[in-house]
Amino acid sequence: MVLVQEADFNVQALYQDLCIANDTGAVAMFVGRVRQFTEQVDQDASFLLEHYPGMTERNIEKIVTEAKQRWPLLAVTVVHRVGELRVDDQIVFVGVSSAHRAEAFQACDFIMDYLKSRAAFWKKETSQGQSHWVEAKAADEASLERWSK
């Protein structure tokens, strides 16, 4: 399941959906939250996450398909929020289930690395009345290198 939405998500419900197969031996999940992104605490800090509807979902589905080709996964769920988000909001859920933990951990990590760099989201941070578009980070691109080996 791949969802791109403005609404928040329920981690417990998403976890339950990953446990549907009788041979589920492992579930690995990642929940990303909006952290304080300024040096000074700003209660009004927010960011706007934009996407290209249709294209973003297709990009995420390609990432999920590749993960399923690399590891024997039973279920995969990716939920990514868009719109205006504030510090402490949940922003992304990646969950995978498999028979064994190693595959679940690796696939979850792989999907998250690719989401950070290849899923077609644009982020505009606003703090203390100033806004700017966030550039891609070299560290995110470097994380992808380990999956090409």
mmCIF file of C-alpha atoms in Angstrom:
data_model
loop_
_atom_site.group_PDB
_atom_site.id
_atom_site.type_symbol
_atom_site.label_atom_id
_atom_site.label_comp_id
_atom_site.label_asym_id
_atom_site.label_seq_id
_atom_site.Cartn_x
_atom_site.Cartn_y
_atom_site.Cartn_z
ATOM 1 C CA MET A 1 0.000 0.000 0.000
ATOM 2 C CA VAL A 2 1.276 3.455 -0.949
ATOM 3 C CA LEU A 3 -0.537 6.564 0.291
ATOM 4 C CA VAL A 4 0.341 10.236 -0.113
ATOM 5 C CA GLN A 5 -2.007 12.307 2.012
ATOM 6 C CA GLU A 6 -2.460 15.423 4.134
ATOM 7 C CA ALA A 7 -4.116 13.583 7.020
ATOM 8 C CA ASP A 8 -2.166 12.091 9.918
ATOM 9 C CA PHE A 9 -1.873 8.300 10.177
ATOM 10 C CA ASN A 10 -2.395 5.707 12.906
ATOM 11 C CA VAL A 11 0.798 3.693 13.446
ATOM 12 C CA GLN A 12 -0.979 0.894 15.348
ATOM 13 C CA ALA A 13 -3.492 0.362 12.545
ATOM 14 C CA LEU A 14 -0.743 0.336 9.908
ATOM 15 C CA TYR A 15 1.234 -2.174 11.991
ATOM 16 C CA GLN A 16 -1.805 -4.468 12.221
ATOM 17 C CA ASP A 17 -2.188 -4.370 8.426
ATOM 18 C CA LEU A 18 1.405 -5.625 8.069
ATOM 19 C CA CYS A 19 0.695 -8.692 10.229
ATOM 20 C CA ILE A 20 -1.890 -10.321 7.956
ATOM 21 C CA ALA A 21 0.152 -13.309 6.771
ATOM 22 C CA ASN A 22 0.474 -16.413 8.975
ATOM 23 C CA ASP A 23 4.188 -16.672 8.230
ATOM 24 C CA THR A 24 4.980 -13.100 9.339
ATOM 25 C CA GLY A 25 7.975 -13.464 11.602
ATOM 26 C CA ALA A 26 9.196 -9.875 11.504
ATOM 27 C CA VAL A 27 7.833 -6.388 11.064
ATOM 28 C CA ALA A 28 10.206 -3.440 10.695
ATOM 29 C CA MET A 29 8.823 0.067 10.790
ATOM 30 C CA PHE A 30 10.135 3.579 10.535
ATOM 31 C CA VAL A 31 8.127 6.622 11.587
ATOM 32 C CA GLY A 32 9.571 9.976 10.633
ATOM 33 C CA ARG A 33 8.599 13.082 12.557
ATOM 34 C CA VAL A 34 9.153 16.777 11.920
ATOM 35 C CA ARG A 35 12.024 17.870 14.127
ATOM 36 C CA GLN A 36 12.994 21.345 15.201
ATOM 37 C CA PHE A 37 14.914 22.544 12.150
ATOM 38 C CA THR A 38 16.066 25.919 13.444
ATOM 39 C CA GLU A 39 18.729 26.673 16.032
ATOM 40 C CA GLN A 40 16.296 28.774 18.048
ATOM 41 C CA VAL A 41 13.041 27.160 19.144
ATOM 42 C CA ASP A 42 10.250 28.673 17.068
ATOM 43 C CA GLN A 43 6.734 27.590 18.055
ATOM 44 C CA ASP A 44 5.424 28.801 14.690
ATOM 45 C CA ALA A 45 8.036 26.950 12.606
ATOM 46 C CA SER A 46 6.510 24.829 9.874
ATOM 47 C CA PHE A 47 7.217 23.477 6.486
ATOM 48 C CA LEU A 48 5.220 22.948 3.379
ATOM 49 C CA LEU A 49 5.748 19.645 1.645
ATOM 50 C CA GLU A 50 4.607 19.634 -1.972
ATOM 51 C CA HIS A 51 4.461 16.803 -4.478
ATOM 52 C CA TYR A 52 3.376 16.076 -8.006
ATOM 53 C CA PRO A 53 0.194 13.947 -7.643
ATOM 54 C CA GLY A 54 0.413 10.721 -9.590
ATOM 55 C CA MET A 55 4.135 10.993 -10.266
ATOM 56 C CA THR A 56 5.047 10.844 -6.582
ATOM 57 C CA GLU A 57 2.967 7.727 -5.999
ATOM 58 C CA ARG A 58 4.458 6.051 -9.085
ATOM 59 C CA ASN A 59 7.977 6.820 -7.860
ATOM 60 C CA ILE A 60 7.198 5.319 -4.458
ATOM 61 C CA GLU A 61 5.604 2.253 -6.049
ATOM 62 C CA LYS A 62 8.791 1.719 -8.098
ATOM 63 C CA ILE A 63 10.845 1.860 -4.893
ATOM 64 C CA VAL A 64 8.516 -0.685 -3.250
ATOM 65 C CA THR A 65 8.672 -2.959 -6.313
ATOM 66 C CA GLU A 66 12.469 -2.893 -6.237
ATOM 67 C CA ALA A 67 12.468 -3.731 -2.519
ATOM 68 C CA LYS A 68 10.170 -6.701 -3.201
ATOM 69 C CA GLN A 69 12.561 -7.901 -5.900
ATOM 70 C CA ARG A 70 15.536 -7.714 -3.520
ATOM 71 C CA TRP A 71 13.944 -9.292 -0.427
ATOM 72 C CA PRO A 72 11.150 -11.826 0.198
ATOM 73 C CA LEU A 73 8.607 -9.418 1.666
ATOM 74 C CA LEU A 74 5.074 -10.316 2.712
ATOM 75 C CA ALA A 75 3.665 -6.787 2.912
ATOM 76 C CA VAL A 76 4.862 -3.210 2.447
ATOM 77 C CA THR A 77 3.168 0.019 3.507
ATOM 78 C CA VAL A 78 4.381 3.534 2.782
ATOM 79 C CA VAL A 79 2.418 6.570 3.952
ATOM 80 C CA HIS A 80 3.855 10.015 3.277
ATOM 81 C CA ARG A 81 2.173 13.205 4.337
ATOM 82 C CA VAL A 82 2.104 16.420 2.318
ATOM 83 C CA GLY A 83 0.864 19.931 3.023
ATOM 84 C CA GLU A 84 1.766 22.114 5.974
ATOM 85 C CA LEU A 85 3.457 20.264 8.827
ATOM 86 C CA ARG A 86 4.707 21.460 12.196
ATOM 87 C CA VAL A 87 7.362 20.302 14.650
ATOM 88 C CA ASP A 88 6.402 16.931 16.222
ATOM 89 C CA ASP A 89 3.975 15.989 13.416
ATOM 90 C CA GLN A 90 4.348 12.531 11.913
ATOM 91 C CA ILE A 91 5.466 12.824 8.314
ATOM 92 C CA VAL A 92 6.284 9.346 6.989
ATOM 93 C CA PHE A 93 5.588 5.710 7.798
ATOM 94 C CA VAL A 94 7.500 2.869 6.171
ATOM 95 C CA GLY A 95 6.621 -0.644 7.274
ATOM 96 C CA VAL A 96 7.552 -4.046 5.891
ATOM 97 C CA SER A 97 6.828 -7.580 6.987
ATOM 98 C CA SER A 98 8.695 -10.752 6.136
ATOM 99 C CA ALA A 99 9.421 -14.171 7.554
ATOM 100 C CA HIS A 100 12.772 -13.024 8.966
ATOM 101 C CA ARG A 101 14.102 -9.865 10.642
ATOM 102 C CA ALA A 102 17.166 -9.255 8.464
ATOM 103 C CA GLU A 103 15.078 -8.864 5.320
ATOM 104 C CA ALA A 104 12.562 -6.642 7.099
ATOM 105 C CA PHE A 105 15.245 -4.318 8.503
ATOM 106 C CA GLN A 106 17.127 -4.070 5.210
ATOM 107 C CA ALA A 107 14.035 -3.458 3.099
ATOM 108 C CA CYS A 108 12.721 -0.777 5.454
ATOM 109 C CA ASP A 109 16.088 1.002 5.403
ATOM 110 C CA PHE A 110 16.320 0.725 1.600
ATOM 111 C CA ILE A 111 12.839 2.166 1.069
ATOM 112 C CA MET A 112 13.500 5.072 3.426
ATOM 113 C CA ASP A 113 16.825 5.911 1.746
ATOM 114 C CA TYR A 114 15.143 6.023 -1.656
ATOM 115 C CA LEU A 115 12.191 8.059 -0.367
ATOM 116 C CA LYS A 116 14.590 10.754 0.826
ATOM 117 C CA SER A 117 16.105 11.177 -2.633
ATOM 118 C CA ARG A 118 13.828 9.799 -5.341
ATOM 119 C CA ALA A 119 10.176 10.292 -4.420
ATOM 120 C CA ALA A 120 9.556 13.792 -5.870
ATOM 121 C CA PHE A 121 8.776 15.877 -2.803
ATOM 122 C CA TRP A 122 9.673 19.550 -2.401
ATOM 123 C CA LYS A 123 10.061 21.119 1.038
ATOM 124 C CA LYS A 124 9.780 24.793 1.959
ATOM 125 C CA GLU A 125 10.740 25.661 5.542
ATOM 126 C CA THR A 126 9.299 28.689 7.318
ATOM 127 C CA SER A 127 10.660 30.044 10.584
ATOM 128 C CA GLN A 128 10.559 33.493 12.154
ATOM 129 C CA GLY A 129 8.807 34.890 9.090
ATOM 130 C CA GLN A 130 11.488 33.654 6.674
ATOM 131 C CA SER A 131 10.912 30.914 4.088
ATOM 132 C CA HIS A 132 13.272 28.974 1.859
ATOM 133 C CA TRP A 133 13.202 25.845 -0.288
ATOM 134 C CA VAL A 134 15.324 23.019 1.082
ATOM 135 C CA GLU A 135 18.065 21.657 -1.163
ATOM 136 C CA ALA A 136 18.869 17.949 -1.496
ATOM 137 C CA LYS A 137 21.522 16.796 0.974
ATOM 138 C CA ALA A 138 24.734 15.119 -0.115
ATOM 139 C CA ALA A 139 24.426 12.702 2.820
ATOM 140 C CA ASP A 140 21.106 11.402 1.462
ATOM 141 C CA GLU A 141 22.677 10.739 -1.924
ATOM 142 C CA ALA A 142 25.635 9.037 -0.234
ATOM 143 C CA SER A 143 23.246 6.710 1.595
ATOM 144 C CA LEU A 144 22.000 5.441 -1.759
ATOM 145 C CA GLU A 145 25.499 4.345 -2.766
ATOM 146 C CA ARG A 146 25.451 1.338 -0.431
ATOM 147 C CA TRP A 147 22.412 -0.119 -2.229
ATOM 148 C CA SER A 148 24.079 -0.077 -5.650
ATOM 149 C CA LYS A 149 26.789 -2.502 -4.524
#
